[in-house]
PDB file of C-alpha atoms in Angstrom:
ATOM      1  CA  MET V1304     157.792  34.711 167.959  1.00 84.00           C
ATOM      2  CA  LEU V1305     160.193  32.970 170.232  1.00 91.00           C
ATOM      3  CA  ASP V1306     158.493  29.557 169.227  1.00 92.00           C
ATOM      4  CA  TYR V1307     159.724  30.223 165.424  1.00 95.00           C
ATOM      5  CA  LEU V1308     163.230  31.112 166.384  1.00 96.00           C
ATOM      6  CA  VAL V1309     163.431  28.021 168.125  1.00 95.00           C
ATOM      7  CA  ILE V1310     161.926  25.660 165.687  1.00 96.00           C
ATOM      8  CA  ALA V1311     164.323  27.523 163.303  1.00 97.00           C
ATOM      9  CA  LEU V1312     167.561  26.963 165.485  1.00 97.00           C
ATOM     10  CA  PHE V1313     166.726  23.083 166.074  1.00 97.00           C
ATOM     11  CA  ALA V1314     165.699  22.494 162.538  1.00 97.00           C
ATOM     12  CA  PHE V1315     169.146  24.148 161.230  1.00 98.00           C
ATOM     13  CA  VAL V1316     170.854  21.439 163.638  1.00 97.00           C
ATOM     14  CA  GLY V1317     168.341  18.674 162.689  1.00 96.00           C
ATOM     15  CA  GLY V1318     169.352  19.447 159.194  1.00 96.00           C
ATOM     16  CA  THR V1319     172.961  19.745 159.548  1.00 97.00           C
ATOM     17  CA  VAL V1320     173.063  16.374 160.902  1.00 96.00           C
ATOM     18  CA  ARG V1321     170.677  14.856 158.193  1.00 95.00           C
ATOM     19  CA  TYR V1322     173.287  16.104 155.746  1.00 94.00           C
ATOM     20  CA  TRP V1323     176.452  15.001 157.738  1.00 95.00           C
ATOM     21  CA  LEU V1324     174.279  11.689 157.863  1.00 94.00           C
ATOM     22  CA  GLY V1325     174.216  11.581 153.991  1.00 90.00           C
ATOM     23  CA  ILE V1326     178.058  12.248 153.837  1.00 93.00           C
ATOM     24  CA  TRP V1327     179.110   9.635 156.599  1.00 95.00           C
ATOM     25  CA  LEU V1328     176.768   7.256 155.102  1.00 94.00           C
ATOM     26  CA  PRO V1329     177.070   7.428 151.457  1.00 86.00           C
ATOM     27  CA  ALA V1330     174.645   5.581 149.194  1.00 87.00           C
ATOM     28  CA  VAL V1331     175.444   1.874 148.698  1.00 89.00           C
ATOM     29  CA  GLY V1332     174.944   1.647 144.815  1.00 89.00           C
ATOM     30  CA  ASP V1333     172.104   3.303 144.377  1.00 89.00           C
ATOM     31  CA  PHE V1334     170.547   2.448 147.745  1.00 94.00           C
ATOM     32  CA  PRO V1335     170.216   5.650 149.685  1.00 94.00           C
ATOM     33  CA  LEU V1336     171.430   4.393 153.198  1.00 94.00           C
ATOM     34  CA  GLY V1337     172.207   8.063 154.925  1.00 93.00           C
ATOM     35  CA  THR V1338     168.161   9.187 154.335  1.00 94.00           C
ATOM     36  CA  LEU V1339     167.081   5.957 155.711  1.00 96.00           C
ATOM     37  CA  VAL V1340     169.137   6.090 158.747  1.00 96.00           C
ATOM     38  CA  ALA V1341     168.144   9.657 159.140  1.00 96.00           C
ATOM     39  CA  ASN V1342     164.758   8.999 158.903  1.00 96.00           C
ATOM     40  CA  VAL V1343     164.549   5.548 161.254  1.00 96.00           C
ATOM     41  CA  LEU V1344     166.818   7.377 163.840  1.00 95.00           C
ATOM     42  CA  GLY V1345     164.481  10.416 163.835  1.00 94.00           C
ATOM     43  CA  CYS V1346     161.358   7.984 164.255  1.00 94.00           C
ATOM     44  CA  PHE V1347     163.106   6.691 167.544  1.00 94.00           C
ATOM     45  CA  LEU V1348     164.627  10.151 169.121  1.00 92.00           C
ATOM     46  CA  PHE V1349     161.051  11.559 168.494  1.00 90.00           C
ATOM     47  CA  SER V1350     159.080   8.654 170.333  1.00 89.00           C
ATOM     48  CA  TRP V1351     161.553   8.193 172.928  1.00 87.00           C
ATOM     49  CA  ILE V1352     163.010  11.213 173.908  1.00 85.00           C
ATOM     50  CA  VAL V1353     160.621  14.187 172.479  1.00 78.00           C
ATOM     51  CA  LYS V1354     157.368  12.370 173.103  1.00 75.00           C
ATOM     52  CA  HIS V1355     158.102  11.111 176.409  1.00 78.00           C
ATOM     53  CA  ILE V1356     161.327  11.627 178.067  1.00 73.00           C
ATOM     54  CA  LEU V1357     161.367  15.284 177.939  1.00 72.00           C
ATOM     55  CA  THR V1358     157.492  15.434 178.480  1.00 68.00           C
ATOM     56  CA  ASP V1359     158.059  13.537 181.748  1.00 75.00           C
ATOM     57  CA  ILE V1360     160.410  16.051 183.224  1.00 78.00           C
ATOM     58  CA  ASP V1361     159.658  19.732 183.788  1.00 75.00           C
ATOM     59  CA  ILE V1362     161.513  21.231 181.130  1.00 79.00           C
ATOM     60  CA  SER V1363     160.524  24.214 178.700  1.00 82.00           C
ATOM     61  CA  ALA V1364     157.760  23.360 176.466  1.00 84.00           C
ATOM     62  CA  ARG V1365     160.070  25.322 173.795  1.00 89.00           C
ATOM     63  CA  LEU V1366     162.745  22.844 174.185  1.00 88.00           C
ATOM     64  CA  VAL V1367     160.416  19.870 173.062  1.00 86.00           C
ATOM     65  CA  LEU V1368     159.055  21.964 170.575  1.00 89.00           C
ATOM     66  CA  GLY V1369     162.488  22.530 169.338  1.00 93.00           C
ATOM     67  CA  LEU V1370     163.581  19.226 169.781  1.00 91.00           C
ATOM     68  CA  GLY V1371     160.302  17.463 168.234  1.00 90.00           C
ATOM     69  CA  VAL V1372     159.304  19.990 165.239  1.00 92.00           C
ATOM     70  CA  GLY V1373     162.652  21.503 164.772  1.00 95.00           C
ATOM     71  CA  PHE V1374     165.319  18.859 164.801  1.00 95.00           C
ATOM     72  CA  CYS V1375     163.233  15.871 164.089  1.00 94.00           C
ATOM     73  CA  GLY V1376     161.171  17.488 161.441  1.00 94.00           C
ATOM     74  CA  ALA V1377     164.595  18.484 159.940  1.00 95.00           C
ATOM     75  CA  LEU V1378     166.474  15.273 160.798  1.00 95.00           C
ATOM     76  CA  THR V1379     163.773  13.045 158.802  1.00 94.00           C
ATOM     77  CA  THR V1380     162.140  13.948 155.405  1.00 87.00           C
ATOM     78  CA  PHE V1381     159.466  12.471 153.618  1.00 90.00           C
ATOM     79  CA  SER V1382     160.454  14.107 150.545  1.00 91.00           C
ATOM     80  CA  SER V1383     164.024  12.698 150.426  1.00 90.00           C
ATOM     81  CA  PHE V1384     162.226   9.219 151.116  1.00 94.00           C
ATOM     82  CA  ALA V1385     159.619   9.472 148.129  1.00 95.00           C
ATOM     83  CA  LEU V1386     162.680  11.275 145.671  1.00 94.00           C
ATOM     84  CA  ASP V1387     164.976   8.436 146.657  1.00 94.00           C
ATOM     85  CA  THR V1388     162.383   5.962 146.097  1.00 96.00           C
ATOM     86  CA  MET V1389     161.806   6.985 142.717  1.00 97.00           C
ATOM     87  CA  LYS V1390     165.125   7.186 141.672  1.00 95.00           C
ATOM     88  CA  LEU V1391     165.573   3.573 142.471  1.00 96.00           C
ATOM     89  CA  VAL V1392     162.521   2.798 140.132  1.00 97.00           C
ATOM     90  CA  GLN V1393     163.545   5.159 137.247  1.00 97.00           C
ATOM     91  CA  ALA V1394     167.230   3.423 137.674  1.00 95.00           C
ATOM     92  CA  GLY V1395     165.496  -0.123 136.980  1.00 96.00           C
ATOM     93  CA  GLU V1396     165.946  -1.108 140.564  1.00 95.00           C
ATOM     94  CA  ILE V1397     162.584  -2.297 141.432  1.00 97.00           C
ATOM     95  CA  GLY V1398     164.027  -4.902 144.073  1.00 96.00           C
ATOM     96  CA  LEU V1399     166.066  -2.172 145.512  1.00 96.00           C
ATOM     97  CA  ALA V1400     163.210   0.153 145.720  1.00 97.00           C
ATOM     98  CA  PHE V1401     160.713  -2.167 147.359  1.00 97.00           C
ATOM     99  CA  LEU V1402     163.724  -3.109 150.020  1.00 97.00           C
ATOM    100  CA  TYR V1403     163.984   0.804 150.806  1.00 97.00           C
ATOM    101  CA  LEU V1404     160.285   1.140 150.893  1.00 97.00           C
ATOM    102  CA  LEU V1405     160.088  -2.023 153.535  1.00 97.00           C
ATOM    103  CA  LEU V1406     163.260  -0.661 155.617  1.00 97.00           C
ATOM    104  CA  SER V1407     162.085   2.805 155.705  1.00 97.00           C
ATOM    105  CA  ILE V1408     158.470   1.883 156.559  1.00 96.00           C
ATOM    106  CA  VAL V1409     159.061  -1.430 158.952  1.00 97.00           C
ATOM    107  CA  GLY V1410     162.325   0.281 160.383  1.00 96.00           C
ATOM    108  CA  GLY V1411     160.685   3.608 161.228  1.00 96.00           C
ATOM    109  CA  PHE V1412     157.678   1.641 162.774  1.00 96.00           C
ATOM    110  CA  ALA V1413     160.149  -0.756 164.665  1.00 97.00           C
ATOM    111  CA  MET V1414     162.142   2.335 166.038  1.00 96.00           C
ATOM    112  CA  THR V1415     159.082   4.078 167.323  1.00 94.00           C
ATOM    113  CA  VAL V1416     158.145   0.903 168.967  1.00 94.00           C
ATOM    114  CA  LEU V1417     161.481   0.822 170.492  1.00 94.00           C
ATOM    115  CA  GLY V1418     161.608   4.266 171.795  1.00 91.00           C
ATOM    116  CA  GLU V1419     158.076   3.372 173.532  1.00 89.00           C
ATOM    117  CA  ALA V1420     159.295   0.048 174.673  1.00 90.00           C
ATOM    118  CA  LEU V1421     162.265   2.006 176.350  1.00 89.00           C
ATOM    119  CA  TYR V1422     159.883   4.467 177.734  1.00 85.00           C
ATOM    120  CA  HIS V1423     158.045   2.145 179.409  1.00 82.00           C
ATOM    121  CA  ARG V1424     160.689   0.095 180.632  1.00 81.00           C
ATOM    122  CA  ARG V1425     162.238   2.998 182.241  1.00 73.00           C
ATOM    123  CA  ALA V1426     159.150   4.400 183.420  1.00 67.00           C
ATOM    124  CA  VAL V1427     158.116   0.649 185.031  1.00 71.00           C
ATOM    125  CA  GLY V1428     161.770   0.567 186.367  1.00 67.00           C
ATOM    126  CA  GLU V1429     161.409   3.999 188.330  1.00 62.00           C
TER     127      GLU V1429
END
């Protein structure tokens, strides 16, 4: 039961951060900059901090669960990604839709690779 509460608490924070990113980084024209930044940032945070850093130190498994499933899960969102892409297509912005898809997929993967690289660089340096 406590796991659910931890996930819910961290999801509240992650969703709130995602909301504020959408306000601070509003759409540029029809381009959903806030969603893009939230998704690639979440990929980085999950890869570097949650997957590696927190699991390497003696920290509560609940905290790792809360940050990974709760915070990063609420920060990133596939549904908004798909909806924003569809809005661009429906607005006739096919080029922007393709750019958004490309930046989201390649950017998310690149940020995950960056998180992995930073972790491994840190691990080698110790």
